[in-house]
Coordinates of C-alpha atoms and ligand atoms in Angstrom, one line a residue:
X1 CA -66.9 -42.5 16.0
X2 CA -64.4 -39.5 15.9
X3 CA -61.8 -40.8 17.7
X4 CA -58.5 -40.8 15.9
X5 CA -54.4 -40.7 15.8
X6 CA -52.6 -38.4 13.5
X7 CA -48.9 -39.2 13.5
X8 CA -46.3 -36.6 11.6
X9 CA -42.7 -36.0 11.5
X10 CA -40.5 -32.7 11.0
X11 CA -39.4 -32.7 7.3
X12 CA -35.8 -32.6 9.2
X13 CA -36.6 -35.9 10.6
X14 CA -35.7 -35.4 14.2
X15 CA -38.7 -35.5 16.0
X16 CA -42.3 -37.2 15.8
X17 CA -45.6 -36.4 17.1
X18 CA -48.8 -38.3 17.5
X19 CA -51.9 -36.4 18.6
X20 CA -55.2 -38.5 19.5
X21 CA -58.6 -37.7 20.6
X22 CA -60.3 -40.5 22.3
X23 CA -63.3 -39.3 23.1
X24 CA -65.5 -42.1 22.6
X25 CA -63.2 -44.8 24.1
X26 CA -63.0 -42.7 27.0
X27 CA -67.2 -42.8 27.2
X28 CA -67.1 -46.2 26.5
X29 CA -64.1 -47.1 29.7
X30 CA -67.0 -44.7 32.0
X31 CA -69.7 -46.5 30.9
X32 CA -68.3 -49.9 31.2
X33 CA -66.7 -49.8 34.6
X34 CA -69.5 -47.0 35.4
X35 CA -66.8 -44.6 36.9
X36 CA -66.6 -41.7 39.4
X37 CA -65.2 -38.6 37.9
X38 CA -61.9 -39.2 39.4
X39 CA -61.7 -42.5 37.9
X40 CA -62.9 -41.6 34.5
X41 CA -60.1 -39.1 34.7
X42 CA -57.3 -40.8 35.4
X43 CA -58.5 -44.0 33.5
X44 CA -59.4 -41.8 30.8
X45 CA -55.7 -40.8 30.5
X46 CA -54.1 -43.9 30.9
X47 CA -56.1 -45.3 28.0
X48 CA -55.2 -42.5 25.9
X49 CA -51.6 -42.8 26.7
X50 CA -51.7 -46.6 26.0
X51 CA -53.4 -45.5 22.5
X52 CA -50.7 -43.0 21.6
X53 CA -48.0 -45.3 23.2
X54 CA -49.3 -49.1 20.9
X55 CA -49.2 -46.8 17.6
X56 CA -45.4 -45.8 18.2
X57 CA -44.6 -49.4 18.4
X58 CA -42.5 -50.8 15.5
X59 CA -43.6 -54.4 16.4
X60 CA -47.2 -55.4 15.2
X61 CA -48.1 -58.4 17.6
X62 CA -46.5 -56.1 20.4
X63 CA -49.4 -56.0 23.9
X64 CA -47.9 -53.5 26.1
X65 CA -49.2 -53.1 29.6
X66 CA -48.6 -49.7 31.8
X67 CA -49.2 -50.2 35.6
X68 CA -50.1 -47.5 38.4
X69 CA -49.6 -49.5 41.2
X70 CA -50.4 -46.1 43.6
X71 CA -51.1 -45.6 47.1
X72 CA -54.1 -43.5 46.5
X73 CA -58.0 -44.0 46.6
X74 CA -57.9 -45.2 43.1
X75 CA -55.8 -48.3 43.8
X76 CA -54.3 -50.0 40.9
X77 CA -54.8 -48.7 37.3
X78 CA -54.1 -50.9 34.5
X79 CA -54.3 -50.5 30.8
X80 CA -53.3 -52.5 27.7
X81 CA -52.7 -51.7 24.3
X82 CA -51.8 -53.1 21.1
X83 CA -50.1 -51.7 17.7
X84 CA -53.6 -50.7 16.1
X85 CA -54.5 -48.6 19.3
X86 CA -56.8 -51.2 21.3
X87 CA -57.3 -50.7 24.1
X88 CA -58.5 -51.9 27.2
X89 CA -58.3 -51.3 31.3
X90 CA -59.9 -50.9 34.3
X91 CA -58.8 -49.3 37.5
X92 CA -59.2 -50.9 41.6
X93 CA -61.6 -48.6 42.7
X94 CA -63.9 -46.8 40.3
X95 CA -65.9 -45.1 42.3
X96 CA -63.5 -43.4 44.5
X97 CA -63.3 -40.4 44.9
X98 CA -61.7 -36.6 45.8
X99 CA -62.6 -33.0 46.3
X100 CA -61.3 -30.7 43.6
X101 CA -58.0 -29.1 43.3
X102 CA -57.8 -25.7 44.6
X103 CA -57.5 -24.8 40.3
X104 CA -60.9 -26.4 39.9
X105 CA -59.3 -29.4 37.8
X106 CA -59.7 -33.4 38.7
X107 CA -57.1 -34.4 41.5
X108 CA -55.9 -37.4 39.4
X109 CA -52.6 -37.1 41.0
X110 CA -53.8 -37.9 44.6
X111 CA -56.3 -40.0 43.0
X112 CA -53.1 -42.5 41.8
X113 CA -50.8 -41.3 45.2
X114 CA -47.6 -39.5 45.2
X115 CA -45.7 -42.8 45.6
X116 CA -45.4 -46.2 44.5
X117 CA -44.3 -48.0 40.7
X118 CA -45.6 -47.1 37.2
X119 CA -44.4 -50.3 35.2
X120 CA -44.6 -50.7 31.5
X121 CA -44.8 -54.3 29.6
X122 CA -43.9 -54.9 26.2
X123 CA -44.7 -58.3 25.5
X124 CA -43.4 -58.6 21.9
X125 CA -45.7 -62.7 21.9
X126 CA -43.2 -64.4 20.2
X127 CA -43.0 -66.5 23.5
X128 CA -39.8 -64.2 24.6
X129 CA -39.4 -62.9 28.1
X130 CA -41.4 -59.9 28.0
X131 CA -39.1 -55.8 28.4
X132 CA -40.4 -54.7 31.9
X133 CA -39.3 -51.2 32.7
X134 CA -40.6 -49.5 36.1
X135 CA -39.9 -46.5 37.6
X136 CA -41.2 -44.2 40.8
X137 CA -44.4 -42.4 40.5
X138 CA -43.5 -39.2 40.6
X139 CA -46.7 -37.0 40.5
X140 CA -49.5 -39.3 39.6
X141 CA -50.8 -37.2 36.8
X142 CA -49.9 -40.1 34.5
X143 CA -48.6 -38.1 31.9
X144 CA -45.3 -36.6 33.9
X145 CA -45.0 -40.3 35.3
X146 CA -44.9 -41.4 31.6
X147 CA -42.5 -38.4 30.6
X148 CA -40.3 -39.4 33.5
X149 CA -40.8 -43.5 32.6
X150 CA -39.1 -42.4 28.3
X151 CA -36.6 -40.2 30.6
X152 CA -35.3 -43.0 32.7
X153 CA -35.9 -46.3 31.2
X154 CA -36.1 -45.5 27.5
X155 CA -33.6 -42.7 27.7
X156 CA -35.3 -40.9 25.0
X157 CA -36.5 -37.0 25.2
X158 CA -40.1 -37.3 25.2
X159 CA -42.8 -35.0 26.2
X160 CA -46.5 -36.0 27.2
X161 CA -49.9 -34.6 27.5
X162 CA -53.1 -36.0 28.4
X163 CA -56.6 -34.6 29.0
X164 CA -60.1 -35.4 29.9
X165 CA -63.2 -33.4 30.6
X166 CA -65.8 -34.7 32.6
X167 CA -69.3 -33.4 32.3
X168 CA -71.7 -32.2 34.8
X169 CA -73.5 -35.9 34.4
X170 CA -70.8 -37.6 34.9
X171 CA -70.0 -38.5 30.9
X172 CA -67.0 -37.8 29.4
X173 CA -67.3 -34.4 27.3
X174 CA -63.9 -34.7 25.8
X175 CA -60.2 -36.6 25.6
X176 CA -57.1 -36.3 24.2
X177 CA -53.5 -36.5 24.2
X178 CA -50.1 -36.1 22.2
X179 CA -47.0 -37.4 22.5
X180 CA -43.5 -35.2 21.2
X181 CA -40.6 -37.8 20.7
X182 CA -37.0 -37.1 19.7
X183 CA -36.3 -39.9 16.7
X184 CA -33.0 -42.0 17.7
X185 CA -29.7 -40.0 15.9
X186 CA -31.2 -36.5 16.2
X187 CA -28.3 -34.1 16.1
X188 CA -27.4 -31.3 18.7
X189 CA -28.5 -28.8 15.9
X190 CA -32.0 -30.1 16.3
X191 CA -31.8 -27.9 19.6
X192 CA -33.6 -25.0 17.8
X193 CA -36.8 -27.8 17.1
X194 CA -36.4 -28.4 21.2
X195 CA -37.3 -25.0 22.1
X196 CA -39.4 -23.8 19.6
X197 CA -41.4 -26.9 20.6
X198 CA -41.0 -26.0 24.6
X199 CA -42.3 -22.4 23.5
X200 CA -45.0 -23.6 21.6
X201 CA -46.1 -25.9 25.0
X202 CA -46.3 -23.0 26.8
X203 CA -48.7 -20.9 24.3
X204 CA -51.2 -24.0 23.3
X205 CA -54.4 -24.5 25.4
X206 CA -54.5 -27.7 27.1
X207 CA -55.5 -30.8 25.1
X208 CA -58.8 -31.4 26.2
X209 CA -59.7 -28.2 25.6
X210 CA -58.7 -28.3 22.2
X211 CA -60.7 -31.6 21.9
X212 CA -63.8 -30.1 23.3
X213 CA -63.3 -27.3 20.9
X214 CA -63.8 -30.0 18.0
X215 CA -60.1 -29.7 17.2
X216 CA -58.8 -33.0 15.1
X217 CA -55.6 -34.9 15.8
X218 CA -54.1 -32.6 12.4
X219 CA -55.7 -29.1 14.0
X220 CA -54.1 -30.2 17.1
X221 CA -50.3 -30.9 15.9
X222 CA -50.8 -28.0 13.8
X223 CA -51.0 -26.2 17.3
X224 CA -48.0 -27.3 18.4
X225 CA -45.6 -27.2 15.3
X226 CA -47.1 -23.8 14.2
X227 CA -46.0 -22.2 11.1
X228 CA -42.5 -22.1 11.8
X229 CA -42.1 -26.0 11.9
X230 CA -42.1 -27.8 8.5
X231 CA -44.0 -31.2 9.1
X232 CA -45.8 -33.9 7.4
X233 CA -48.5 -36.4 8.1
X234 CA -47.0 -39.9 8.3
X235 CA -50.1 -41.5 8.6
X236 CA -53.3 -42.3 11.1
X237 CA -54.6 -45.0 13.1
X238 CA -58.5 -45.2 14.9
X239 CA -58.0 -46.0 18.6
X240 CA -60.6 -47.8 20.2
X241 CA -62.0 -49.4 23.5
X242 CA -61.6 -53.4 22.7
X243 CA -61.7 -56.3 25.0
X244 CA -59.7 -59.6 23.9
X245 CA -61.4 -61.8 26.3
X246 CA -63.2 -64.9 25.2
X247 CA -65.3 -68.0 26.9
X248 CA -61.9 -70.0 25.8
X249 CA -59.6 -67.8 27.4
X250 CA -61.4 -67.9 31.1
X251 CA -62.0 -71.2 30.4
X252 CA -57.8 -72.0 30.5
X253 CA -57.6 -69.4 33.6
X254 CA -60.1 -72.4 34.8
X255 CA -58.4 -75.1 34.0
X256 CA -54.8 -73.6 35.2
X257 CA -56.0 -73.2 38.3
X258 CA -56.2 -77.2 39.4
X259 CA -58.4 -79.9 39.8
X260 CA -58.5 -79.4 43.5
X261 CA -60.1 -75.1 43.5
X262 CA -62.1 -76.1 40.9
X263 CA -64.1 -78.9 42.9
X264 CA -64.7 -76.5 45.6
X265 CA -66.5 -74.3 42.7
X266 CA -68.9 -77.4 42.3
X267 CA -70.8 -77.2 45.9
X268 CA -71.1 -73.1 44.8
X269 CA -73.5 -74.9 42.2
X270 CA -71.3 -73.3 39.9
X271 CA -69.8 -70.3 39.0
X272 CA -69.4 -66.7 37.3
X273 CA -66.3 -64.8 36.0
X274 CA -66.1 -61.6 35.4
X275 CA -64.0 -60.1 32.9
X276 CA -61.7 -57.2 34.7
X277 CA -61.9 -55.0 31.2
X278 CA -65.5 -55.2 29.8
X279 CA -67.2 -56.8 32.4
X280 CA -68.9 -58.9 30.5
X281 CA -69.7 -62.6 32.8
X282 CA -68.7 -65.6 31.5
X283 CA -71.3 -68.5 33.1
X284 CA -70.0 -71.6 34.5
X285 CA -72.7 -74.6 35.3
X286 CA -71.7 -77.3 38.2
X287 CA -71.6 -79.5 34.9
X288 CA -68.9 -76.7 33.0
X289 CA -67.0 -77.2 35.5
X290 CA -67.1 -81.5 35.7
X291 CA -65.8 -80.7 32.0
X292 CA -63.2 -78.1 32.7
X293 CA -61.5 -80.5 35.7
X294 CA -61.4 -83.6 33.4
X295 CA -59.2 -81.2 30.9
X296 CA -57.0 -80.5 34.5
X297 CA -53.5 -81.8 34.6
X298 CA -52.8 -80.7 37.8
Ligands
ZN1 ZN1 -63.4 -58.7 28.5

């Protein structure tokens, strides 16, 4: 596994970066929902961005959730993410798919539609009514959505990029992203960090080339901060593709479901649940589920 995050901060303290590359959860996200290109693009993304976005959280038990609900070919996208950079998703339609953009790249933003709601959950599990914010999609690139999304609801400067190359056979040949955030109480002065920054964007290759070039998360912020930056490396987390789900857990999504749905599972001669993230099938037998509807209360 190479995939990692590198998180530093300007010795002046005004702004932070993370830089990941997520090669191999990318793979894995293909290979489990067995993806189209366009899919395993914009997936791809998304689960980087939910990487980069559950290491900036200050709250360890934090699941946060970011939602493309589209109205593109590739439906709804969803991803979760926790602190450590787990990460899980799956998107509507995996095999749909696009011609290329007239610049040779993956039409992702079609692919998610040029309208509809990008919503991100931060469920903090402390039983408290979980932060929802949502805003428009604007291009359905996911990483402008997501700039726009820390524009709007966060209200905090942020700037986004995320990249994935798709091989010939389908795999995925590289991914990566970074995220540039403005810390809280950064002074007018820090201006001069702003557009070096902005200049530096506009000289760097794009992220997944960098990745493919067998750049790390350090080569990468190195990139963008150049020489006349001072930085230092905060510290680094090892994303990775990881499904929660459990025979206990569908079991409750069973149970909550009533006494009366269930029974109708029993002249199916039982039944099979798959899980949305990892695919993986849970097996119910018609004597599972005379267990599960004793355990009903409703
Ligand atoms: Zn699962």
């Amino acid at each position: 596994m190479n995939d990692k995050i590198a998180v530093a901060l300007t010795d002046n303290a005004a702004m932070r970066i993370y830089a990941a590359v997520t090669t191999d959860l990318a793979a894995e996200a293909q290979k489990i929902h067995k993806t189209l290109p366009l899919a395993t693009a914009a997936l791809g993304r998304t689960l980087t961005a939910g990487a980069l976005m559950g290491a900036m959280q200050k709250d360890e038990d934090v699941s946060l959730t970011i939602q493309f609900k589209g109205n593109g070919p590739l439906g709804t996208l969803v991803v979760v993410a926790d602190s450590k950079s787990r990460v899980r998703g799956y998107v509507q339609n995996p095999q749909a798919d696009l011609p290329l953009r007239p610049d040779g790249k993956i039409d992702v933003g079609n692919g998610i539609g040029k309208s509809g709601y990008l919503s991100v959950i931060r469920d903090l599990g402390k039983g408290t009514q979980p932060y929802i914010g949502q805003v428009e999609i604007t291009t359905g690139e996911i990483a402008e959505d997501l700039t726009y999304y820390y524009a709007t609801s966060e209200q905090t400067p942020t700037a986004m990029s995320l990249g994935v190359l798709v091989d010939r056979d389908y795999t995925v040949k590289a991914a990566g992203g970074y995220v540039i955030q403005m810390m809280p109480g950064w002074s007018p002065e820090d201006e001069q960090i702003i557009s070096a920054i902005e200049k530096r964007l506009g000289e760097i290759p794009p992220v997944s080339t960098m990745v493919d070039k067998g750049y790390s998360p350090e080569e990468i912020i190195g990139e963008l901060f150049g020489e006349e930056i001072p930085y230092h490396i905060l510290k680094e987390e090892t994303p990775e593709y990881k499904c929660n789900c459990s025979k206990k857990k569908v079991e409750a999504a069973l149970i909550s479901i009533g006494k009366k749905d269930l029974s109708s599972l029993l002249e199916d001669n039982g039944t099979e649940v798959n899980c949305n993230f990892c695919d993986k099938i849970y097996k119910f037998s018609t004597q599972d589920i005379e267990e599960l509807i004793k355990k009903c209360t409703k």
